PDB file of C-alpha atoms in Angstrom:
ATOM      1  CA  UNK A 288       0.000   0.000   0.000  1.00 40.00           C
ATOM      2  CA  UNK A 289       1.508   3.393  -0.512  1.00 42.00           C
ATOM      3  CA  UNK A 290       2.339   5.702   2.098  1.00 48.00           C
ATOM      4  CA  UNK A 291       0.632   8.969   2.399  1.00 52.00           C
ATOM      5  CA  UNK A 292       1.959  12.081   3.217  1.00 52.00           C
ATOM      6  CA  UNK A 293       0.967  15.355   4.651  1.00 51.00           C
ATOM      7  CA  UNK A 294       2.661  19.021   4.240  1.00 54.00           C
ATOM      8  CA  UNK A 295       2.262  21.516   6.581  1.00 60.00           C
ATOM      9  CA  UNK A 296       4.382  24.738   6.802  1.00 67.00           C
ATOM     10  CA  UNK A 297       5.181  26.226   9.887  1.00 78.00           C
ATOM     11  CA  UNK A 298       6.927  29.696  11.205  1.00 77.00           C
ATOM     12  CA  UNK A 299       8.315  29.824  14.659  1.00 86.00           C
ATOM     13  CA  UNK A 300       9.990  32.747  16.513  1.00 86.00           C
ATOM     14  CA  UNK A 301      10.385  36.302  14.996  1.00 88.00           C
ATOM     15  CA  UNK A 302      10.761  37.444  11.661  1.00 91.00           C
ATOM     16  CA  UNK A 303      13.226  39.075   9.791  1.00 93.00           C
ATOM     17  CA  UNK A 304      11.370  42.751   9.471  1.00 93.00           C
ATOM     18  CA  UNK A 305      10.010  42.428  13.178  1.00 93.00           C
ATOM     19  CA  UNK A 306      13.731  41.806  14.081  1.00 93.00           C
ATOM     20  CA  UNK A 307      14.662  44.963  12.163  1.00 94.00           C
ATOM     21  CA  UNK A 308      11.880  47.094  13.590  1.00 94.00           C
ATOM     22  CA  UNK A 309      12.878  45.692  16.751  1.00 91.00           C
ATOM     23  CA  UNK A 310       9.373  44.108  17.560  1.00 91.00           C
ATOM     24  CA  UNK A 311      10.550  41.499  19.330  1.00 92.00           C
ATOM     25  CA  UNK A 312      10.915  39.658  22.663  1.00 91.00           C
ATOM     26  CA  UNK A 313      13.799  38.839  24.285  1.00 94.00           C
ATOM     27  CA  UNK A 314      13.852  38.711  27.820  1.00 95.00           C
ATOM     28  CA  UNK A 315      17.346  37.670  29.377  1.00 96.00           C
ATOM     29  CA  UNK A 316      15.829  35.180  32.216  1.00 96.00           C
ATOM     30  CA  UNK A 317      13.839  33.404  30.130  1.00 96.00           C
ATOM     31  CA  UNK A 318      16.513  33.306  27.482  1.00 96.00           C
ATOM     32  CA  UNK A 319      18.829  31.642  29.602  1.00 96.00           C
ATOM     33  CA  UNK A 320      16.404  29.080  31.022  1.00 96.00           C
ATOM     34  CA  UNK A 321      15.299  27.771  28.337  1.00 97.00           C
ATOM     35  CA  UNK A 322      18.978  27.118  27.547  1.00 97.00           C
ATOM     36  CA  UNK A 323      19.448  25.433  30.278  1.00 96.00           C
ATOM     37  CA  UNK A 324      16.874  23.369  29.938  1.00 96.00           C
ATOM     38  CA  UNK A 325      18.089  22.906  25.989  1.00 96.00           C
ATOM     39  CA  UNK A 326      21.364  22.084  27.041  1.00 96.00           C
ATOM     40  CA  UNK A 327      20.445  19.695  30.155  1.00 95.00           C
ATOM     41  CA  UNK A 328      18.151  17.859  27.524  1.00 95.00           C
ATOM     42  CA  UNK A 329      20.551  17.617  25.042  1.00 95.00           C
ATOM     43  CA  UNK A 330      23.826  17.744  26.634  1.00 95.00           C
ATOM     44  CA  UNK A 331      25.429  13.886  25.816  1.00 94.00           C
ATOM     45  CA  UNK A 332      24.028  13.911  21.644  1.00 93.00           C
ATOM     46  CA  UNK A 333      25.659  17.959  21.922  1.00 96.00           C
ATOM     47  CA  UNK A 334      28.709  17.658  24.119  1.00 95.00           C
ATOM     48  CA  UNK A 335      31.067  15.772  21.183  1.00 95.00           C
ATOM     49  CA  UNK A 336      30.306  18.096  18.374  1.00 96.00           C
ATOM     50  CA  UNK A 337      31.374  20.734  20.804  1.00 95.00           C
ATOM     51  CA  UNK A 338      33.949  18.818  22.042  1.00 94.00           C
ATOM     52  CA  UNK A 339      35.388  18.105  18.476  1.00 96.00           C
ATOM     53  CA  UNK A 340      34.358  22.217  17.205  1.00 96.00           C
ATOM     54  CA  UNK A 341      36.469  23.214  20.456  1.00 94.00           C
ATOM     55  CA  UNK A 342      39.679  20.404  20.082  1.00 95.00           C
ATOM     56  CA  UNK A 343      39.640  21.475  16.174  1.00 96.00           C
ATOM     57  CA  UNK A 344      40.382  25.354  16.985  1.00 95.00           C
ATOM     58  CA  UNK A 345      42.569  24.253  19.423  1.00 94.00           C
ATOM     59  CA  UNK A 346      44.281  21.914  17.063  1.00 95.00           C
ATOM     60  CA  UNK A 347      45.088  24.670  14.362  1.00 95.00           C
ATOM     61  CA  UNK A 348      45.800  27.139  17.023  1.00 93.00           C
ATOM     62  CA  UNK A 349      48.448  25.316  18.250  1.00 92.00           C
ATOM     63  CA  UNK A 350      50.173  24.054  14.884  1.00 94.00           C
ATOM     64  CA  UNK A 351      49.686  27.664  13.855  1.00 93.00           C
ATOM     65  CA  UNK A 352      52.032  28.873  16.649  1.00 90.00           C
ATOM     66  CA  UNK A 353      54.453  26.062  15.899  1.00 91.00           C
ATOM     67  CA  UNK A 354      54.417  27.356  12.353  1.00 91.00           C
ATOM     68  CA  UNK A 355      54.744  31.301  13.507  1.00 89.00           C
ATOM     69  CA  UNK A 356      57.067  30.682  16.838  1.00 87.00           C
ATOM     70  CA  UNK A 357      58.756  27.370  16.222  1.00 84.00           C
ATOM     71  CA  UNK A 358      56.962  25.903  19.129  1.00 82.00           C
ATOM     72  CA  UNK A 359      54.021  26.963  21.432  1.00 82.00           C
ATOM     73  CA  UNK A 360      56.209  26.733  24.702  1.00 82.00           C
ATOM     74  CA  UNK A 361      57.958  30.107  23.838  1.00 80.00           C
ATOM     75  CA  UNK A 362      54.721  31.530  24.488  1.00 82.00           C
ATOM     76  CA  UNK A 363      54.003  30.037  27.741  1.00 81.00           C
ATOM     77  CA  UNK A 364      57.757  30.882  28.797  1.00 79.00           C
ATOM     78  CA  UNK A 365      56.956  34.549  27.860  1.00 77.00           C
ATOM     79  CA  UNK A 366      53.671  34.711  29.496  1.00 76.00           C
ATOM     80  CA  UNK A 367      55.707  33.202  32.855  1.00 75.00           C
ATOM     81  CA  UNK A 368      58.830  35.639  32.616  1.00 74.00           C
ATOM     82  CA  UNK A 369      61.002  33.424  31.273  1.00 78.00           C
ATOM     83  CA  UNK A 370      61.376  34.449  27.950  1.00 81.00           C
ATOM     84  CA  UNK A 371      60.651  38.259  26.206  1.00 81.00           C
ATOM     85  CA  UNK A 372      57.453  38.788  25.047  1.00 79.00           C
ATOM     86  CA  UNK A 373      57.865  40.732  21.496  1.00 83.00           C
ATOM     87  CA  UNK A 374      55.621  42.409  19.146  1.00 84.00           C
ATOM     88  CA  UNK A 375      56.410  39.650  16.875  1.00 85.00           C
ATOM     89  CA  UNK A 376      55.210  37.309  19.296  1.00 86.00           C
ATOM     90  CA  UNK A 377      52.166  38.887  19.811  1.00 86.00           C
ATOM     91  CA  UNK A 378      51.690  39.454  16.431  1.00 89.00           C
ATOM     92  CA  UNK A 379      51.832  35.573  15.918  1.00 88.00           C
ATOM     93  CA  UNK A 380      49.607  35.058  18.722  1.00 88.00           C
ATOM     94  CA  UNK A 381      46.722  37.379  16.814  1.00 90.00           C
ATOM     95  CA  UNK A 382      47.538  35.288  13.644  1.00 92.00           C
ATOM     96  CA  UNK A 383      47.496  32.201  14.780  1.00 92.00           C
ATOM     97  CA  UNK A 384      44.142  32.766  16.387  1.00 92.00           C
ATOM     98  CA  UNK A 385      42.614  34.605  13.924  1.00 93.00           C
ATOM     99  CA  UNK A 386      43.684  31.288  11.519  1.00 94.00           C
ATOM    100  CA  UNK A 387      41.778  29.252  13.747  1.00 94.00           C
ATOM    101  CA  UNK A 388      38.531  31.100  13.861  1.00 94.00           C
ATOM    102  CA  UNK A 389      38.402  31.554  10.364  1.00 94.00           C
ATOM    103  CA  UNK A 390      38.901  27.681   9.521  1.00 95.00           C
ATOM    104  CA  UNK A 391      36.404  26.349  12.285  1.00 96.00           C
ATOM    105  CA  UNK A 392      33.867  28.724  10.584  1.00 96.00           C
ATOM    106  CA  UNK A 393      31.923  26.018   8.838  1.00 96.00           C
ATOM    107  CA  UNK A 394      31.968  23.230  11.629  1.00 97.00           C
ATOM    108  CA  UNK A 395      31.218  26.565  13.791  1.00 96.00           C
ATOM    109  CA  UNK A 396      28.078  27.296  11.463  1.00 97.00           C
ATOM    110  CA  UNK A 397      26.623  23.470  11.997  1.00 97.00           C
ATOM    111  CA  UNK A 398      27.392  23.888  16.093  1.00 97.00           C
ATOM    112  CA  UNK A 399      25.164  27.036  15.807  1.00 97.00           C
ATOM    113  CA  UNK A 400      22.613  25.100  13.676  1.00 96.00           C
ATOM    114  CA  UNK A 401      22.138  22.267  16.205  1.00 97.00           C
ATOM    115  CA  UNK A 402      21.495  24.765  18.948  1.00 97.00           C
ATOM    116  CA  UNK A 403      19.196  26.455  16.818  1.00 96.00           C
ATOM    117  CA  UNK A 404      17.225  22.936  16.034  1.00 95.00           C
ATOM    118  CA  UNK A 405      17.275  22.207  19.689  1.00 96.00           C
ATOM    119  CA  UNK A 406      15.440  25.846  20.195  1.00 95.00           C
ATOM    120  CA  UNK A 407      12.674  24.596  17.796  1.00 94.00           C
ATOM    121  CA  UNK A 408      12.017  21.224  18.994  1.00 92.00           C
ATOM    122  CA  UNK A 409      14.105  18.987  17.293  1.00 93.00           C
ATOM    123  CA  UNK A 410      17.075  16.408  18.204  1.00 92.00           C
ATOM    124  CA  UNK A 411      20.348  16.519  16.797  1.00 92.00           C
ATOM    125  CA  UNK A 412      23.014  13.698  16.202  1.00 93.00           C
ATOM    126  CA  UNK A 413      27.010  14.594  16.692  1.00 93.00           C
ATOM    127  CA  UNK A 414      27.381  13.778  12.905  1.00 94.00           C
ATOM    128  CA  UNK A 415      25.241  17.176  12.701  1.00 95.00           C
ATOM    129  CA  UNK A 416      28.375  19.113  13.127  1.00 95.00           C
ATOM    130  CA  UNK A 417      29.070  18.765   9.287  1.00 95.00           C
ATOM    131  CA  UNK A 418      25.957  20.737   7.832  1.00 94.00           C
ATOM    132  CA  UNK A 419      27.813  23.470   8.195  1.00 94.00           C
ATOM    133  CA  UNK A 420      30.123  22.608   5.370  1.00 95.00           C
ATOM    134  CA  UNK A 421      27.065  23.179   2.686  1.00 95.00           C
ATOM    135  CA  UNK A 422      27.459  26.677   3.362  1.00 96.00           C
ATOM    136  CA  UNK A 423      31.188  26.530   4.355  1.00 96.00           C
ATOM    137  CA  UNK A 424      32.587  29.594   1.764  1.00 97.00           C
ATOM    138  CA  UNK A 425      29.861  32.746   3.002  1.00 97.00           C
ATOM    139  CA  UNK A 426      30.597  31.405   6.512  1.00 97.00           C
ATOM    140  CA  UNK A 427      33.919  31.667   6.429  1.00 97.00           C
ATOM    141  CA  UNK A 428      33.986  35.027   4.860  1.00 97.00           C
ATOM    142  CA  UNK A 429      31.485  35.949   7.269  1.00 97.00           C
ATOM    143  CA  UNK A 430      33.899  35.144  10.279  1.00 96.00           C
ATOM    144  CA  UNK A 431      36.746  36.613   8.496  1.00 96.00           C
ATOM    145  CA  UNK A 432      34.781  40.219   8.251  1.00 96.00           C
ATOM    146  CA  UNK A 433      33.386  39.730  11.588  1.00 95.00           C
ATOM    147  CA  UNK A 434      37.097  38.853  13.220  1.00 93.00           C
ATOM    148  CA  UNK A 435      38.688  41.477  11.302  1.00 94.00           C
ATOM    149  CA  UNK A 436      36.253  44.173  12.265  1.00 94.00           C
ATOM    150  CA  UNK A 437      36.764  42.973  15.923  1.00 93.00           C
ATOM    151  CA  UNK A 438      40.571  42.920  15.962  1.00 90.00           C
ATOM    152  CA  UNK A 439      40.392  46.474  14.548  1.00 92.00           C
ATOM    153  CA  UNK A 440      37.801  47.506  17.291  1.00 93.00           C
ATOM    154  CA  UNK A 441      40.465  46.391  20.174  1.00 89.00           C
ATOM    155  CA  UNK A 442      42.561  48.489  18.692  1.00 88.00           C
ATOM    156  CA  UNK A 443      40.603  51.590  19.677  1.00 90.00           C
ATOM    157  CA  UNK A 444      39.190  49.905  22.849  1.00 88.00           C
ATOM    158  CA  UNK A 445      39.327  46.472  23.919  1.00 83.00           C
ATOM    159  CA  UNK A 446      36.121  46.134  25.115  1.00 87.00           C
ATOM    160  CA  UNK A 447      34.377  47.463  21.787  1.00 93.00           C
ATOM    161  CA  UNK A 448      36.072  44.040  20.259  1.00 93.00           C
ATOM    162  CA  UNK A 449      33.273  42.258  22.320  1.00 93.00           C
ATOM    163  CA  UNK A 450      30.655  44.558  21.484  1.00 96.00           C
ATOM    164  CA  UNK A 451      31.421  44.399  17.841  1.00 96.00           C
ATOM    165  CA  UNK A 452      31.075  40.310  18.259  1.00 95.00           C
ATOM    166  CA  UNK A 453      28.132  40.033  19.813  1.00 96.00           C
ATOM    167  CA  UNK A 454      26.787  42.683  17.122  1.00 96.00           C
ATOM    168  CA  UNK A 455      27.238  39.848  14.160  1.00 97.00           C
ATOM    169  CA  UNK A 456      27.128  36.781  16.421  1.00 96.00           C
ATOM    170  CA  UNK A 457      23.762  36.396  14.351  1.00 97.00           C
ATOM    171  CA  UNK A 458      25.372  36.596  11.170  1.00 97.00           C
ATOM    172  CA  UNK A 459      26.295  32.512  10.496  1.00 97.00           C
ATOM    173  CA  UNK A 460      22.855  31.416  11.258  1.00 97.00           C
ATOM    174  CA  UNK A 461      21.496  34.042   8.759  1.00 97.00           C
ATOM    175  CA  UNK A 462      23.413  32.822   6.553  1.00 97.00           C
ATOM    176  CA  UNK A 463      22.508  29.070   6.966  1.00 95.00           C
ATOM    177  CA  UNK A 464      18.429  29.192   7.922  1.00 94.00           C
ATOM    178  CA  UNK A 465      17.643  32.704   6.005  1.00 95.00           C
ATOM    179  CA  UNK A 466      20.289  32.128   3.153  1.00 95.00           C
ATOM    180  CA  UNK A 467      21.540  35.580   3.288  1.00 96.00           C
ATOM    181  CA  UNK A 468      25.102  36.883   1.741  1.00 96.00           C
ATOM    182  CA  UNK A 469      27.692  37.620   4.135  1.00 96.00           C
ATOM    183  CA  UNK A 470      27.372  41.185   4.089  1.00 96.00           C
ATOM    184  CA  UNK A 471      23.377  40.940   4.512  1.00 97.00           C
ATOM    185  CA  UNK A 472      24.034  38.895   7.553  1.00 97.00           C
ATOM    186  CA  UNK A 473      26.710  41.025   9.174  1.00 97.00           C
ATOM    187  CA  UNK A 474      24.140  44.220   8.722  1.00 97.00           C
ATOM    188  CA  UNK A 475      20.849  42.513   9.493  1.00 97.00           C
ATOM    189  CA  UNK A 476      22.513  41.136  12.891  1.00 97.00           C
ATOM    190  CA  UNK A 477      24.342  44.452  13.356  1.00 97.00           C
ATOM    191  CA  UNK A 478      20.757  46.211  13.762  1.00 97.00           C
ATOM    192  CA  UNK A 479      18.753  43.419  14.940  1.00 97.00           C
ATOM    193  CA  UNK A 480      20.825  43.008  18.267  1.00 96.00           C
ATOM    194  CA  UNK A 481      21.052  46.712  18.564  1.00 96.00           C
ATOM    195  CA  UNK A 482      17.307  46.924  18.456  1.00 96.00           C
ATOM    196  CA  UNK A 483      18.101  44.995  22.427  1.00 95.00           C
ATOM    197  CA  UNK A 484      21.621  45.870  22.973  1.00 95.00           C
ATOM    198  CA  UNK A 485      20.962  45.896  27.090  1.00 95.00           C
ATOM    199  CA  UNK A 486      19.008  42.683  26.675  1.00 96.00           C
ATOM    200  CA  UNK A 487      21.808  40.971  24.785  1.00 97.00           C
ATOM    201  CA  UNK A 488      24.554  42.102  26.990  1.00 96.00           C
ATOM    202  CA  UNK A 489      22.585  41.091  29.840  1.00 96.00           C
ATOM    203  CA  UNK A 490      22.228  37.652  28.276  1.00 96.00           C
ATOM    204  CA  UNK A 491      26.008  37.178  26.808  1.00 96.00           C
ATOM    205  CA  UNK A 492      27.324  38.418  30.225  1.00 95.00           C
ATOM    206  CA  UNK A 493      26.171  35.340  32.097  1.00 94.00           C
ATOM    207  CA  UNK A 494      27.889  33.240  29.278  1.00 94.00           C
ATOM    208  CA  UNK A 495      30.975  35.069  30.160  1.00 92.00           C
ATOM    209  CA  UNK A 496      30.835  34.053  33.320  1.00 92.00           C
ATOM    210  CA  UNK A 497      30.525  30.698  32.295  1.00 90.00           C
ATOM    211  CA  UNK A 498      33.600  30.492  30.631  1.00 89.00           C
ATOM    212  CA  UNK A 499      35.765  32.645  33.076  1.00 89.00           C
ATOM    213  CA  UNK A 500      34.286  29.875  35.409  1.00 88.00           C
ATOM    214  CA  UNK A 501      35.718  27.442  32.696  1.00 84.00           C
ATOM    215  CA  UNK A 502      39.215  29.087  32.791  1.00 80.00           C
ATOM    216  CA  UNK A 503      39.436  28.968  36.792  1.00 81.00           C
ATOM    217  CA  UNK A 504      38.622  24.993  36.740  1.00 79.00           C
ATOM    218  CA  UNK A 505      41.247  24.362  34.273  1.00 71.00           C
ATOM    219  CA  UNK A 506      38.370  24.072  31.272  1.00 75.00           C
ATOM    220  CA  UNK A 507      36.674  21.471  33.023  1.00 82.00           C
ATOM    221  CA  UNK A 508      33.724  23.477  32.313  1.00 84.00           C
ATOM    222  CA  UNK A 509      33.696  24.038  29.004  1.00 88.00           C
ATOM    223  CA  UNK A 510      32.024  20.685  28.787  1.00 91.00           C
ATOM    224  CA  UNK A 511      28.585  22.618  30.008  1.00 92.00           C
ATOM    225  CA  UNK A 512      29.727  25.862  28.743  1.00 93.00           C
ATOM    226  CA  UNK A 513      30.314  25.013  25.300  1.00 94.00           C
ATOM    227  CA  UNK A 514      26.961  23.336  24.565  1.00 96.00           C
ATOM    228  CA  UNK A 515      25.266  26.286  26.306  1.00 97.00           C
ATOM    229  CA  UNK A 516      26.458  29.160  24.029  1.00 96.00           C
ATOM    230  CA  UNK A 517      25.458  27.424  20.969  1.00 97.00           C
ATOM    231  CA  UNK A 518      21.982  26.296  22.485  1.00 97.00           C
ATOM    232  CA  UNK A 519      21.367  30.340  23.344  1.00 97.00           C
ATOM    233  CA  UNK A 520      21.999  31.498  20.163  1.00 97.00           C
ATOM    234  CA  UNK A 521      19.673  29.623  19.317  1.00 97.00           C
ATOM    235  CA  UNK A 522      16.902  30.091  21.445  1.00 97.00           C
ATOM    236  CA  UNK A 523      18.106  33.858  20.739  1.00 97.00           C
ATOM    237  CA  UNK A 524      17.342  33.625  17.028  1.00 97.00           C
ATOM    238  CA  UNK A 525      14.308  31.908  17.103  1.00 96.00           C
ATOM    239  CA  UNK A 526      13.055  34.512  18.902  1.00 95.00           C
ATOM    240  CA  UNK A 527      14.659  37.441  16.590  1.00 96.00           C
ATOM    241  CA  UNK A 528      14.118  36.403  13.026  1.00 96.00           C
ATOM    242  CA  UNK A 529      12.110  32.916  13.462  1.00 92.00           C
ATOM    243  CA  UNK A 530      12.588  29.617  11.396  1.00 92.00           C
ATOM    244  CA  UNK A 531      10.417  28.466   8.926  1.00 79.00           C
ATOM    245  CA  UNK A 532       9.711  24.743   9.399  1.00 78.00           C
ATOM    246  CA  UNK A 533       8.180  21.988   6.626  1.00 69.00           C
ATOM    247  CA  UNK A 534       6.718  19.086   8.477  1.00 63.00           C
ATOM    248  CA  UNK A 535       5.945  16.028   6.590  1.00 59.00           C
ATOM    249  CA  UNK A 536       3.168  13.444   7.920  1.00 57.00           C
ATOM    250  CA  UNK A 537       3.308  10.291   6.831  1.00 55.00           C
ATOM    251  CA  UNK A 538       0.122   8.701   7.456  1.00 55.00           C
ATOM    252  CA  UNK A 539       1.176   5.032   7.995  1.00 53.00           C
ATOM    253  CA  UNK A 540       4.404   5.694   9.696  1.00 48.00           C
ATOM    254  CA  UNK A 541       3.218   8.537  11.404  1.00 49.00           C
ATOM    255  CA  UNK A 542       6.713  10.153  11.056  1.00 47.00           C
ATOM    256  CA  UNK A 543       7.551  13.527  11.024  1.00 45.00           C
ATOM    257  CA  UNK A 544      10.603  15.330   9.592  1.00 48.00           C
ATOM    258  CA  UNK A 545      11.887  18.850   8.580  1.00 46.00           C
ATOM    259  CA  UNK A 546      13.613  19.848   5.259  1.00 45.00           C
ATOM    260  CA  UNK A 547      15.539  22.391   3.580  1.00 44.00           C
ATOM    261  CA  UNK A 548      13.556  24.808   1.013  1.00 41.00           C
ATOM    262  CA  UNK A 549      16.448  24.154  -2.071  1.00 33.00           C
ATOM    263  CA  UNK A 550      15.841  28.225  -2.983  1.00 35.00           C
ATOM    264  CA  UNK A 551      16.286  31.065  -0.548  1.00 37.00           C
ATOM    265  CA  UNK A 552      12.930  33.083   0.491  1.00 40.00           C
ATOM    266  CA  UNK A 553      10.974  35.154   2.837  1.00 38.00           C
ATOM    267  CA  UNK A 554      10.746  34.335   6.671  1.00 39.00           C
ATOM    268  CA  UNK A 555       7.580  32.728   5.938  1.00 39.00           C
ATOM    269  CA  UNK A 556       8.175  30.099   3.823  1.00 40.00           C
ATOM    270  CA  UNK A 557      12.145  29.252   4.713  1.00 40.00           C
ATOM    271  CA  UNK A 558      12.359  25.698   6.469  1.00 40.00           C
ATOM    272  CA  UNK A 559      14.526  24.162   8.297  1.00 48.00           C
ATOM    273  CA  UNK A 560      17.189  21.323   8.309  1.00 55.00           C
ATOM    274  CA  UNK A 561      17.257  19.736  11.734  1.00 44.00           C
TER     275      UNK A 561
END
């Protein structure tokens, strides 16, 4: 007998125009409960994509500084007194990082993408860490503005480097769920999060302190941390700009799944890959 199926179209969250008009909701406790509760509920399928995003950065950090200092101990040695700490050095230090963010960018893109399914109801699988790479060339220029633009706003203040990153934190999901080119994404999250600057700081200050509570146990807490961020973002841009969601019924299986519109389009008829 052959299986019958039902569409149905759905839009959750925010839109992209009520996001730009600032005519959404985004209330810092609730915000950060619901990640909580995201990241409790999904914390063992999430924790070794994170693991793997955080151990690949890490990775190409530290060959990077092997590359640029001829081994990553000088560093240390300079940051304990035992060796000079040079411009050069530094300079190094900035380039091997700056490497590192710009070549996790696409397995970066699917960590932000799993959040964001947990934030609409669905499950994700570790092996979810690779959907990223379909849209791994405007993510990656996406970081690269967005890292640039920060390193040149610590120049003039240090703190205006974090500002400037939460600013286009937005920027790879819009990319990804709303299909938008990189310089779209940086200006449409640029004015969207200033629409709730105090909200957002509010919310990306108690993520802070989840990672300077990382640092002080040695990283031991990244395992939590990590999987947090990515699940408020999320949460964060469900509520800002929505996702558009195509459910299939099938009647004798009584399955449901969600798939990717193959052409970009409006809030309100985008769907989602979870």
């Amino acid at each position: 007998m052959s299986q019958q199926e039902y569409n149905n179209a759905l839009h959750i969250g925010g839109s992209v125009e009520t996001a730009l008009n600032g005519r959404y909701r985004l209330d810092p406790f609730e915000i950060i409960k619901e990640a909580f509760s995201q990241t409790f509920k999904h914390f063992w399928s999430f924790l070794p994509a994170t693991l793997c995003l955080f151990a690949t950065q890490i990775g190409i950090l530290m060959l990077m500084l092997t590359l640029l200092l001829g081994a990553p101990s000088h560093l240390f040695e300079a940051l304990v007194g035992q060796r000079e700490l040079t411009t050069d050095m530094i300079s190094s230090v900035w380039l091997a990082n700056f490497t590192s963010e710009v070549l996790i960018a696409p397995l970066y893109a699917g960590a932000s993408l799993m959040g964001l399914s947990h934030a609409i109801g669905f499950r994700s699988k570790p092996r979810h860490l690779l959907k990223g790479l379909v849209f791994a060339l405007p993510v990656t220029v996406v970081i690269c503005l967005s890292a640039t633009l920060q390193s040149v706003a610590s120049m003039i203040f240090p703190l205006l480097s974090l500002y400037v990153a939460m600013a286009f934190s937005m920027s790879p999901l819009l990319i990804c769920e709303k299909r938008l080119t990189p310089v779209k994404a940086l200006t449409v999250s640029f004015r969207a999060v200033n629409k709730k600057l105090f909200q957002m700081a509010t919310i990306y200050a108690v993520v802070g302190v989840l990672f300077l509570i990382s640092f002080a146990t040695a990283g031991f807490a990244l395992v939590w941390a990590l999987p947090f961020l990515f699940n408020v973002k999320g949460v964060i841009y469900r509520e800002m700009f929505g996702v558009g969601v195509e459910v299939t019924v099938s009647q004798n299986e009584n399955e449901e799944r969600a798939s990717n519109s193959t052409t970009p389009s409006s809030s309100d008829q985008d769907t989602f890959d979870a």
